[in-house]
Coordinates of C-alpha atoms in Angstrom, one line a residue:
M1 CA -18.6 -46.8 -28.1
E2 CA -19.9 -43.6 -27.4
N3 CA -22.3 -44.0 -24.7
A4 CA -19.5 -45.8 -23.0
L5 CA -17.2 -43.0 -23.4
F6 CA -19.5 -40.8 -22.3
A7 CA -20.3 -42.5 -19.0
N8 CA -16.7 -42.9 -18.4
V9 CA -16.3 -38.9 -18.9
Q10 CA -19.2 -38.0 -16.6
K11 CA -17.3 -40.6 -13.9
L12 CA -14.3 -38.6 -14.5
Y13 CA -15.9 -35.3 -13.7
D14 CA -17.7 -36.5 -10.9
H15 CA -14.7 -37.2 -9.1
R16 CA -13.3 -34.2 -10.1
L17 CA -10.3 -35.3 -12.2
Y18 CA -10.3 -32.7 -14.4
E19 CA -7.1 -32.8 -15.9
S20 CA -8.2 -36.1 -17.0
V21 CA -11.6 -34.9 -18.2
I22 CA -10.0 -32.6 -20.8
P23 CA -8.1 -35.2 -23.1
A24 CA -11.1 -37.6 -22.8
A25 CA -14.1 -34.8 -23.2
S26 CA -12.3 -33.4 -26.2
L27 CA -11.6 -36.9 -27.8
L28 CA -15.5 -37.4 -27.4
S29 CA -16.7 -34.1 -28.9
T30 CA -14.7 -34.9 -31.9
L31 CA -16.3 -38.4 -32.2
L32 CA -19.5 -36.8 -31.9
Q33 CA -18.7 -34.0 -34.5
N34 CA -17.7 -36.7 -37.1
D35 CA -20.7 -39.4 -36.2
R36 CA -23.7 -37.4 -36.5
D37 CA -26.1 -40.5 -36.3
V38 CA -25.3 -41.4 -32.8
A39 CA -24.7 -37.8 -31.4
T40 CA -27.7 -36.0 -30.0
L41 CA -27.8 -32.4 -28.9
E42 CA -28.2 -33.4 -25.3
M43 CA -25.1 -35.3 -25.3
E44 CA -23.1 -33.0 -27.0
Y45 CA -24.3 -30.4 -24.5
Q46 CA -23.2 -32.3 -21.7
V47 CA -19.6 -32.9 -23.2
M48 CA -19.2 -29.2 -23.9
L49 CA -20.4 -28.3 -20.4
Y50 CA -17.7 -31.4 -18.7
L51 CA -14.8 -29.9 -21.2
A52 CA -15.3 -26.0 -20.3
N53 CA -15.7 -26.3 -16.7
A54 CA -12.5 -28.9 -16.7
H55 CA -10.5 -26.2 -18.4
Y56 CA -11.7 -23.6 -15.9
K57 CA -10.9 -25.5 -12.8
E58 CA -7.7 -26.3 -14.2
R59 CA -7.5 -22.5 -14.7
N60 CA -6.9 -22.4 -18.8
F61 CA -8.6 -19.4 -18.9
R62 CA -8.3 -18.9 -22.5
L63 CA -9.7 -22.3 -23.6
A64 CA -12.3 -21.9 -20.9
H65 CA -13.9 -18.8 -22.4
Q66 CA -14.1 -20.4 -26.0
Q67 CA -15.7 -23.5 -24.6
L68 CA -18.3 -21.4 -22.6
E69 CA -19.1 -18.9 -25.5
S70 CA -19.9 -22.2 -27.4
V71 CA -21.9 -23.7 -24.4
L72 CA -24.0 -20.5 -24.3
H73 CA -24.4 -20.5 -27.9
T74 CA -25.7 -24.1 -27.8
R75 CA -27.9 -23.4 -24.5
R76 CA -29.8 -20.7 -26.4
T77 CA -30.3 -23.2 -29.2
M78 CA -31.7 -25.7 -26.5
L79 CA -34.2 -23.0 -25.2
R80 CA -35.4 -21.9 -28.7
F81 CA -36.6 -25.6 -29.1
K82 CA -37.9 -26.0 -25.9
S83 CA -35.4 -29.0 -24.8
A84 CA -36.9 -30.7 -21.6
C85 CA -33.3 -32.2 -21.2
L86 CA -31.9 -28.8 -20.5
T87 CA -34.0 -28.3 -17.5
A88 CA -33.2 -31.8 -16.2
I89 CA -29.4 -31.0 -16.5
E90 CA -29.7 -27.8 -14.7
M91 CA -31.6 -29.5 -12.0
M92 CA -29.2 -32.2 -11.4
N93 CA -26.1 -29.8 -11.2
G94 CA -26.1 -26.4 -10.1
Q95 CA -22.8 -25.6 -11.9
F96 CA -24.6 -25.7 -15.1
T97 CA -27.2 -23.1 -14.7
D98 CA -27.0 -19.7 -17.1
A99 CA -26.2 -17.7 -13.8
E100 CA -23.0 -19.9 -12.9
L101 CA -21.8 -20.5 -16.7
R102 CA -22.3 -16.9 -17.2
Y103 CA -19.9 -16.1 -13.4
Q104 CA -17.4 -18.6 -15.0
L105 CA -17.3 -16.7 -18.5
A106 CA -16.9 -13.4 -16.8
V107 CA -14.0 -14.8 -14.6
C108 CA -12.3 -16.0 -18.0
Y109 CA -12.6 -12.8 -19.6
K110 CA -11.5 -10.8 -16.3
E111 CA -8.1 -13.1 -16.1
V112 CA -7.5 -12.6 -19.6
G113 CA -7.5 -8.8 -19.4
E114 CA -11.0 -8.2 -21.0
P115 CA -13.1 -6.4 -18.0
A116 CA -15.7 -4.8 -20.5
K117 CA -16.9 -8.2 -21.9
A118 CA -16.7 -9.5 -18.3
I119 CA -19.3 -6.8 -17.2
S120 CA -21.6 -7.1 -20.4
T121 CA -21.7 -10.9 -19.8
L122 CA -22.8 -10.4 -16.2
Q123 CA -25.4 -7.4 -17.1
A124 CA -27.0 -9.8 -19.5
L125 CA -28.4 -11.7 -16.2
P126 CA -31.5 -9.9 -14.8
A127 CA -30.9 -7.9 -11.3
K128 CA -33.4 -10.5 -9.5
G129 CA -31.3 -13.5 -10.7
R130 CA -28.2 -12.2 -9.9
T131 CA -26.6 -14.2 -6.5
P132 CA -24.4 -12.1 -4.0
R133 CA -21.3 -13.7 -5.7
I134 CA -22.3 -12.2 -9.2
N135 CA -22.7 -8.9 -7.6
M136 CA -19.3 -9.4 -5.7
L137 CA -17.5 -9.8 -9.0
L138 CA -19.6 -7.0 -10.6
A139 CA -18.9 -4.7 -8.4
R140 CA -15.1 -5.2 -8.5
L141 CA -15.1 -5.4 -12.4
H142 CA -16.8 -1.7 -12.1
H143 CA -14.5 -0.5 -9.1
H144 CA -11.4 -1.4 -10.8
A145 CA -11.8 -1.9 -14.2
S146 CA -14.6 0.7 -14.9
P147 CA -13.2 4.7 -15.5
G148 CA -15.3 7.6 -14.6
S149 CA -17.9 8.3 -12.2
K150 CA -20.2 5.9 -13.8
G151 CA -18.2 3.0 -12.9
K152 CA -17.9 4.1 -9.3
A153 CA -21.8 4.9 -9.1
D154 CA -22.3 1.1 -10.2
A155 CA -19.5 -0.3 -8.0
V156 CA -21.6 1.2 -5.3
L157 CA -24.9 -0.3 -6.1
S158 CA -23.5 -3.9 -6.7
Y159 CA -21.5 -3.7 -3.4
K160 CA -24.8 -2.6 -1.5
E161 CA -26.4 -5.6 -3.1
V162 CA -24.2 -7.8 -1.6
L163 CA -24.5 -6.4 1.6
R164 CA -28.2 -6.5 1.7
E165 CA -28.2 -10.3 1.8
C166 CA -24.6 -10.8 3.0
P167 CA -24.4 -8.1 5.8
M168 CA -21.1 -9.5 7.0
S169 CA -19.3 -9.0 3.9
L170 CA -16.1 -6.9 5.1
K171 CA -14.5 -6.5 2.0
S172 CA -17.9 -5.1 0.7
I173 CA -18.1 -2.7 3.7
E174 CA -14.3 -1.8 3.2
A175 CA -14.9 -1.3 -0.7
L176 CA -17.6 1.2 -0.1
L177 CA -15.9 3.3 2.4
E178 CA -13.0 3.4 0.1
L179 CA -15.2 4.6 -2.7
G180 CA -16.4 7.3 0.0
V181 CA -19.6 6.4 0.9
D182 CA -20.5 7.6 4.3
G183 CA -19.6 5.7 6.9
I184 CA -23.0 6.3 8.7
E185 CA -24.9 5.0 5.3
V186 CA -22.9 2.0 5.5
N187 CA -23.5 1.2 9.1
S188 CA -27.2 1.9 8.6
L189 CA -27.3 -0.5 5.6
V190 CA -25.9 -3.3 7.5
M191 CA -27.8 -3.0 10.6
N192 CA -31.0 -3.0 8.7
A193 CA -30.0 -5.9 6.4
A194 CA -32.9 -8.9 7.1
P195 CA -30.2 -11.3 8.0
A196 CA -27.9 -9.4 10.1
P197 CA -27.1 -10.7 13.5
R198 CA -27.8 -9.2 16.4
N199 CA -25.7 -8.0 19.2
I200 CA -22.6 -7.3 17.1
E201 CA -21.8 -4.0 18.6
W202 CA -18.5 -4.4 17.4
L203 CA -19.3 -4.4 14.0
S204 CA -20.2 -0.8 14.2
T205 CA -17.0 -0.2 15.6
W206 CA -15.2 -1.7 12.9
I207 CA -16.9 0.1 10.4
K208 CA -16.0 3.4 12.2
G209 CA -12.6 2.5 12.0
L210 CA -12.5 1.6 8.3
A211 CA -14.3 5.0 7.7
L212 CA -11.8 7.2 9.5
L213 CA -8.9 5.3 7.8
Y214 CA -10.2 6.2 4.4
G215 CA -11.0 9.7 5.6
C216 CA -7.1 10.0 6.0
K217 CA -8.0 10.2 9.9
H218 CA -5.5 7.3 10.5
L219 CA -4.7 7.9 14.1
E220 CA -8.1 7.9 15.4
A221 CA -9.0 4.8 13.1
S222 CA -6.0 2.8 15.0
R223 CA -7.6 3.9 18.4
A224 CA -11.0 2.7 17.2
F225 CA -9.5 -0.8 16.4
Q226 CA -7.6 -0.4 19.8
R227 CA -10.6 -0.3 21.4
L228 CA -11.8 -3.7 19.8
N229 CA -8.6 -5.3 20.8
D230 CA -8.8 -4.3 24.1
N231 CA -12.6 -4.2 25.5
T232 CA -13.9 -7.2 23.2
K233 CA -13.6 -10.8 22.7
L234 CA -11.6 -10.3 19.3
R235 CA -8.3 -9.6 21.2
R236 CA -5.5 -10.3 19.2
N237 CA -7.4 -11.7 16.1
E238 CA -5.0 -11.5 12.9
H239 CA -7.3 -9.2 11.4
L240 CA -7.5 -7.0 13.7
L241 CA -3.7 -6.6 14.5
V242 CA -3.0 -6.3 11.1
E243 CA -5.5 -3.6 11.0
I244 CA -4.3 -1.7 13.9
G245 CA -0.5 -2.0 12.5
R246 CA -1.9 -0.8 9.1
C247 CA -3.5 2.6 10.5
L248 CA -0.4 3.2 12.9
Y249 CA 1.9 2.7 9.8
Y250 CA -0.4 5.3 7.7
Y251 CA -0.4 7.7 10.7
G252 CA 4.1 7.5 10.8
N253 CA 4.0 5.8 14.3
H254 CA 6.4 3.0 12.8
L255 CA 7.5 1.9 16.3
Q256 CA 3.9 1.0 17.5
A257 CA 3.0 -0.4 14.3
E258 CA 5.8 -2.6 14.2
Q259 CA 4.7 -4.0 17.7
Y260 CA 1.1 -4.9 16.1
L261 CA 2.6 -6.0 13.0
S262 CA 5.1 -8.4 14.5
S263 CA 2.6 -9.7 16.8
A264 CA 0.6 -10.7 14.1
V265 CA 3.4 -12.6 12.0
M266 CA 4.4 -14.4 15.3
A267 CA 0.9 -15.6 15.9
Y268 CA 0.2 -16.2 11.9
P269 CA 3.5 -16.8 10.4
N270 CA 1.6 -16.9 6.7
N271 CA -0.1 -13.7 6.7
M272 CA 1.2 -12.0 3.9
E273 CA -0.5 -8.6 4.3
A274 CA 1.2 -8.6 7.8
I275 CA 4.7 -9.6 6.4
S276 CA 4.5 -7.1 3.6
L277 CA 3.8 -4.2 5.7
L278 CA 6.0 -5.3 8.3
S279 CA 9.1 -5.6 5.6
V280 CA 8.2 -2.1 5.2
V281 CA 8.3 -0.8 8.8
Y282 CA 11.4 -2.8 9.6
E283 CA 13.2 -0.5 7.1
L284 CA 11.7 2.9 8.2
N285 CA 12.7 1.9 12.1
E286 CA 16.1 1.1 10.8
Q287 CA 15.6 -2.7 12.4
S288 CA 18.7 -4.5 12.2
A289 CA 19.9 -6.4 9.1
D290 CA 19.3 -9.8 11.1
E291 CA 15.5 -8.9 11.7
Q292 CA 15.2 -8.3 7.8
E293 CA 16.9 -11.3 6.7
K294 CA 14.9 -13.5 8.8
L295 CA 11.7 -11.9 7.9
F296 CA 13.1 -11.9 4.1
T297 CA 14.2 -16.3 4.7
R298 CA 10.5 -17.0 5.8
V299 CA 9.2 -15.4 2.8
T300 CA 12.0 -17.2 0.1
A301 CA 11.2 -20.6 1.7
D302 CA 7.5 -20.6 0.4
R303 CA 7.8 -21.5 -3.3
E304 CA 4.0 -20.1 -4.0
F305 CA 5.1 -16.8 -5.4
S306 CA 2.0 -14.3 -5.2
P307 CA 2.2 -10.2 -5.3
A308 CA 2.9 -10.1 -1.7
H309 CA 6.1 -12.4 -2.1
W310 CA 7.5 -10.4 -5.1
F311 CA 6.9 -7.1 -3.1
V312 CA 8.8 -8.3 0.0
H313 CA 11.7 -9.5 -2.8
G314 CA 12.1 -6.1 -4.1
Q315 CA 11.6 -4.4 -0.7
K316 CA 14.7 -6.2 0.3
M317 CA 16.8 -5.2 -3.0
Y318 CA 15.7 -1.7 -2.0
S319 CA 17.1 -2.1 1.7
D320 CA 20.2 -3.6 0.0
A321 CA 20.4 -0.9 -2.4
K322 CA 20.1 -3.2 -5.4
Y323 CA 17.5 -0.7 -6.8
Q324 CA 17.7 -2.0 -10.9
R325 CA 16.9 -5.5 -9.6
G326 CA 14.0 -4.5 -6.6
L327 CA 12.5 -2.6 -9.7
A328 CA 12.4 -5.8 -11.7
F329 CA 10.6 -7.7 -8.6
V330 CA 8.5 -5.0 -8.1
E331 CA 7.1 -5.1 -11.6
R332 CA 6.2 -8.7 -11.3
C333 CA 4.4 -7.7 -8.3
L334 CA 2.2 -5.2 -10.3
D335 CA 2.2 -7.6 -13.2
M336 CA 0.3 -9.5 -11.0
D337 CA -1.8 -7.2 -9.0
A338 CA -2.2 -3.5 -10.7
R339 CA -3.8 -2.2 -7.7
H340 CA -1.2 -3.3 -5.2
I341 CA -0.6 0.2 -3.2
E342 CA 2.9 -1.1 -1.4
G343 CA 3.9 -2.2 -4.7
H344 CA 3.1 1.2 -6.3
L345 CA 5.0 3.2 -3.5
L346 CA 8.1 0.9 -3.9
R347 CA 8.2 1.5 -7.3
G348 CA 8.2 5.1 -7.0
N349 CA 10.9 4.9 -4.5
L350 CA 13.2 3.0 -6.9
L351 CA 12.8 5.3 -9.3
I352 CA 13.7 8.1 -7.4
A353 CA 16.9 6.1 -6.0
L354 CA 17.8 5.8 -9.9
K355 CA 17.2 9.6 -10.3
R356 CA 14.3 8.9 -12.9
Y357 CA 12.2 11.5 -11.3
G358 CA 9.7 11.6 -14.2
E359 CA 8.8 8.0 -14.4
A360 CA 8.5 8.3 -10.6
I361 CA 5.9 11.2 -11.0
V362 CA 3.8 8.9 -13.0
A363 CA 4.0 6.0 -10.4
F364 CA 2.8 8.3 -7.7
R365 CA 0.5 9.3 -9.9
N366 CA -1.1 6.1 -10.2
V367 CA -1.1 5.3 -6.9
Q368 CA -2.7 8.5 -5.8
G369 CA -5.7 7.4 -8.1
L370 CA -6.0 4.2 -6.2
A371 CA -4.9 5.6 -2.7
S372 CA -5.4 9.3 -2.2
Y373 CA -5.4 8.4 1.4
R374 CA -1.7 7.8 2.0
F375 CA 0.5 10.5 2.8
E376 CA 3.5 8.6 0.8
V377 CA 1.8 9.8 -2.3
Y378 CA 2.4 13.4 -1.5
K379 CA 5.7 12.8 -0.1
G380 CA 7.1 11.5 -3.0
L381 CA 5.4 13.6 -5.6
F382 CA 6.8 16.7 -3.5
H383 CA 10.4 15.1 -3.8
C384 CA 9.9 14.6 -7.4
Y385 CA 8.9 18.0 -8.0
V386 CA 11.7 19.4 -5.8
A387 CA 14.5 17.4 -7.6
Q388 CA 13.2 19.1 -10.8
K389 CA 13.0 22.3 -9.6
R390 CA 9.4 22.2 -10.1
F391 CA 8.9 24.6 -7.1
K392 CA 5.2 25.6 -7.6
E393 CA 3.8 22.2 -8.0
A394 CA 6.1 21.0 -5.0
Q395 CA 4.2 24.1 -3.2
T396 CA 0.9 22.4 -4.3
M397 CA 1.8 18.8 -2.8
C398 CA 2.1 20.6 0.5
V399 CA -1.2 22.4 0.3
W400 CA -2.8 19.0 -0.9
A401 CA -1.2 17.2 1.7
I402 CA -2.3 19.7 4.6
R403 CA -6.0 19.9 3.1
S404 CA -6.0 16.3 3.3
F405 CA -4.5 15.3 6.6
R406 CA -5.4 17.8 8.9
T407 CA -5.3 15.6 12.0
S408 CA -1.6 14.3 11.1
P409 CA 1.6 15.9 11.9
R410 CA 3.3 14.7 9.0
S411 CA 1.8 17.1 6.3
Y412 CA 2.7 20.1 9.0
T413 CA 6.2 18.8 9.3
M414 CA 6.6 18.4 5.7
F415 CA 5.5 22.1 4.8
G416 CA 7.5 23.5 8.1
R417 CA 10.5 21.7 6.6
T418 CA 9.8 23.2 3.4
L419 CA 9.2 26.8 4.8
F420 CA 12.7 26.3 6.9
H421 CA 14.6 25.6 3.9
S422 CA 13.4 28.4 2.0
S423 CA 15.0 31.2 0.5
N424 CA 12.3 33.7 1.8
P425 CA 13.2 35.3 5.2
V426 CA 9.8 36.0 6.3
A427 CA 8.5 32.0 5.1
K428 CA 11.7 30.6 7.0
R429 CA 10.7 32.3 10.5
S430 CA 7.0 31.0 10.0
A431 CA 8.2 27.8 9.9
K432 CA 8.1 27.0 13.5
K433 CA 4.4 28.0 13.9
F434 CA 3.7 24.5 11.6
V435 CA 6.1 22.5 13.3
E436 CA 4.6 23.9 16.5
R437 CA 1.2 22.7 15.4
S438 CA 2.4 19.4 14.5
L439 CA 3.9 18.9 18.0
K440 CA 0.3 20.1 19.2
I441 CA -0.8 17.0 17.6
D442 CA 1.8 14.7 18.6
A443 CA 4.0 15.8 21.0
S444 CA 6.4 12.9 20.5
Y445 CA 6.4 12.9 16.5
T446 CA 10.3 12.6 15.9
P447 CA 10.4 14.1 12.7
A448 CA 8.9 17.4 14.2
V449 CA 10.9 17.2 17.2
A450 CA 14.0 17.1 15.1
L451 CA 12.9 19.9 12.8
M452 CA 12.1 21.9 16.0
A453 CA 15.5 21.5 17.4
E454 CA 17.0 22.6 14.0
I455 CA 14.8 25.8 14.3
C456 CA 16.2 26.3 17.8
Q457 CA 19.7 26.0 16.7
Y458 CA 19.1 28.4 13.8
E459 CA 17.4 31.1 16.2
G460 CA 20.2 30.9 18.6
A461 CA 18.5 28.6 21.2
T462 CA 20.7 25.7 21.1
K463 CA 20.4 24.6 24.7
A464 CA 16.7 24.3 24.1
A465 CA 17.4 22.3 21.1
I466 CA 19.6 19.8 23.4
R467 CA 17.0 19.5 25.9
L468 CA 14.3 18.7 23.6
L469 CA 16.7 16.1 21.6
E470 CA 17.9 14.7 25.0
K471 CA 14.0 14.4 26.3
Q472 CA 13.0 12.6 22.9
V473 CA 16.0 10.2 22.4
I474 CA 14.9 8.5 26.0
N475 CA 11.7 7.6 24.9
Y476 CA 12.2 7.0 21.2
P477 CA 15.8 6.5 20.7
N478 CA 16.5 6.8 16.8
Q479 CA 20.0 7.0 14.8
N480 CA 19.5 10.1 13.5
L481 CA 18.4 12.0 16.5
Y482 CA 21.8 10.7 17.9
T483 CA 23.7 11.9 14.7
L484 CA 22.0 15.3 15.1
L485 CA 22.4 15.6 18.9
G486 CA 25.9 14.7 18.5
D487 CA 26.5 17.5 15.8
I488 CA 24.9 19.8 17.8
L489 CA 27.2 19.2 21.0
R490 CA 30.1 19.0 19.0
I491 CA 29.3 22.6 17.8
E492 CA 28.8 23.4 21.7
K493 CA 32.4 22.2 22.4
Q494 CA 31.1 19.1 24.2
P495 CA 33.0 16.6 22.6
F496 CA 32.6 13.8 25.2
K497 CA 28.6 13.8 25.1
A498 CA 29.3 14.4 21.2
L499 CA 30.9 11.1 21.2
D500 CA 28.5 9.5 23.4
Y501 CA 25.6 10.4 21.1
Y502 CA 28.0 9.3 18.1
Y503 CA 28.6 5.7 19.1
R504 CA 24.8 5.1 20.3
A505 CA 24.2 5.8 16.8
L506 CA 26.6 3.3 15.7
S507 CA 25.4 0.8 18.0
V508 CA 22.2 1.1 15.8
D509 CA 24.0 1.1 12.3
S510 CA 28.0 0.4 12.3
K511 CA 28.4 1.9 8.9
C512 CA 26.4 5.3 9.7
V513 CA 28.8 7.8 7.9
R514 CA 27.5 10.4 9.8
A515 CA 28.6 9.3 13.2
I516 CA 31.9 8.1 11.6
N517 CA 32.5 11.7 10.2
G518 CA 31.5 13.3 13.2
I519 CA 33.9 11.1 15.2
N520 CA 36.7 12.0 12.8
S521 CA 35.9 15.9 13.2
L522 CA 36.2 15.4 16.8
K523 CA 39.6 13.8 16.7
L524 CA 40.7 16.5 14.2
G525 CA 39.6 19.2 16.5
G526 CA 37.3 20.6 14.0
S527 CA 33.5 21.5 13.8
V528 CA 30.6 21.5 11.6
G529 CA 31.7 24.7 10.4
G530 CA 35.6 24.4 10.4
E531 CA 37.7 23.6 7.4
G532 CA 38.4 20.0 8.5
S533 CA 35.3 19.0 8.8
K534 CA 34.2 20.5 5.4
D535 CA 37.1 18.4 3.7
A536 CA 36.2 15.1 5.8
A537 CA 32.7 15.6 4.4
A538 CA 33.6 16.3 0.7
A539 CA 36.1 13.0 1.0
A540 CA 32.8 11.4 2.2
A541 CA 30.7 12.6 -0.3
D542 CA 33.2 11.3 -2.9
T543 CA 33.3 7.5 -1.7
E544 CA 30.1 7.0 -0.2
P545 CA 26.9 6.0 -2.1
G546 CA 23.9 8.0 -2.2
R547 CA 20.4 6.7 -1.4
A548 CA 16.8 6.5 -3.0
D549 CA 15.1 9.1 -1.2
G550 CA 18.1 11.5 0.1
L551 CA 20.2 13.2 -2.6
A552 CA 23.9 13.9 -1.8
T553 CA 24.5 16.4 0.7
P554 CA 27.4 19.1 1.0
T555 CA 28.2 17.1 4.1
P556 CA 28.8 13.3 4.2
T557 CA 26.6 10.9 2.2
P558 CA 24.2 9.4 4.4
T559 CA 23.7 5.5 4.2
P560 CA 20.7 3.9 3.0
S561 CA 19.4 3.3 6.7
E562 CA 20.1 7.3 7.3
T563 CA 18.0 8.4 4.6
A564 CA 15.3 7.1 2.0
N565 CA 13.5 4.8 4.9
Q566 CA 13.2 7.9 7.1
E567 CA 9.5 9.1 7.5
W568 CA 10.5 12.5 7.6
Q569 CA 13.3 12.3 4.8
I570 CA 12.1 15.0 2.3
V571 CA 14.4 16.6 -0.3
H572 CA 14.8 19.5 -1.9
S573 CA 18.0 21.1 -4.3
N574 CA 20.7 18.4 -3.7
E575 CA 20.4 17.9 -0.1
P576 CA 18.2 16.2 2.5
L577 CA 15.8 18.3 4.2
E578 CA 15.4 15.9 7.6
M579 CA 17.8 15.7 10.1
S580 CA 20.4 17.9 8.9
S581 CA 22.8 19.3 11.4
E582 CA 23.7 22.1 9.5
S583 CA 20.7 24.0 9.2
G584 CA 22.0 26.9 7.3
A585 CA 23.2 25.2 4.5
S586 CA 20.3 25.4 2.1
D587 CA 20.4 29.2 2.4
S588 CA 24.2 29.2 0.8
N589 CA 22.5 27.7 -2.0
G590 CA 19.9 30.4 -2.7
D591 CA 19.4 29.5 -6.3
E592 CA 18.3 26.4 -5.6
A593 CA 16.3 27.1 -2.7
V594 CA 12.6 26.2 -3.0
N595 CA 11.6 29.8 -3.4
I596 CA 8.0 30.5 -1.7
S597 CA 6.2 33.7 -2.1
E598 CA 4.7 35.3 0.9
P599 CA 1.0 35.1 0.1
F600 CA 1.3 31.4 -0.5
W601 CA 2.3 30.1 3.0
Q602 CA -0.2 32.6 4.4
D603 CA -2.9 31.1 2.8
V604 CA -1.6 27.8 4.0
E605 CA -1.5 29.0 7.4
M606 CA -5.3 30.0 7.2
L607 CA -6.1 26.6 5.8
S608 CA -4.3 25.1 8.7
Q609 CA -6.5 27.0 11.3
E610 CA -9.8 26.2 9.9

């Protein structure tokens, strides 16, 4: 009977009917244990193999790792007795070799949350006996689970072993660059590998683009990938489009990022990486609710929930100002993938929206350890520190941002905004230098243009501010620029022009509170500094909800689309620092303004000129 049952179990396994193998193999195993006259060590070992592998294939990892531990113990016993059947079994089925069994056991340990055991299981194999797949898993375990420099060094060695045999492993290349290995070294390793294909110049450009990306040179990285898209036959490849969009998104050029990411989603509608990034970019670009809803509907139609799916759900709740529910979704995302960068950033923003700044700092600190190349980390930490009036730490964030992103206008704009809202008059005057540096890097960078307009208005050069904004909105129409321009024109007693820009803002967002209150002020015949305007603003602040990245302002409280999702929305005291038409507002709150010492901002100025 046992022999017939064993033959049927073997047949079920050969036909990959793993769910049927599990009960049949379990029954046979019990029979063999209770009838030692019939059982042989070889038959019992094979039944254990079938049962362990069936559990593994069915993703029953806790059961699988118990079975695999027993299998490896039995295998050692058979080796001790020099069983001839063991060699025959392993020659007939490559899944039953020692290396393969240890790989499966390591995967089980990883899935049940015991990475240290997974590493020790794989390290028991001799280095020469490790396949690229084993080295890749070992590298990932060291990279993601082992703290400190030793884990990083071991991960680098394992990734390099993968590349020596598989030079086209782009994920290994990306991981090495993320770990800080020099791009030239990685390129040399790939090109000198024995099986490396010849005449693949595009691969060197790809490596260069990734090296620039992880080196915080996001614009240069996007240009490298764009050259591949424009000049090679890789044109419009989904991975290439996503890389370009990702680089532009990291750089802060969200309009262009949207173009590439939407092209990727249109051509490849199931690419969840592109969909996740596009959902964030839509929000930053104040894209219409219809476009966001279409993207969300596409995701919800798929019943297979991955970390990316939960992230998009969380992003939608964030857009709809349902912060607590969004936090629940993003927690599910991070439970499934603890290294989901966008998920960590979204969690930080949701906690800011809920004014839980201490928890938000922890969230941003976590993502800083995972992705120090993201500007949003420093921006989020800066916001939290200022909201807690920890101005020294906020200043440190500015220094780190400028040191890390020297070729990006974002860091200079953030620091310029901080100086402009400082209580130190000398520091306030120096803000213009940093904004000019930002515009020198990118003359069309909208946050820097908006800040320069505010500075010009503060200095009395209102006409220059109007010219600057009018030129910007022609090429880069933006709701906040429309309202800023409308406010300035209202002050300058140009009501018809101001009304035109307010209505343009309303065409983007029909619930734009700032535009509505600007129109009401015009009807009342008031101005930004008039009593009627202040009364209307106070009424609006009492009735309108606040938003995640922008605290309540002395003037109308911005709607979600006006504040948190703006790239330049940096906050201090109780008002948004960006896009404010009342540039002197922070001066009236001198006790809450960012107090920056003169040596501090002068040191930063010297740093920015290095």
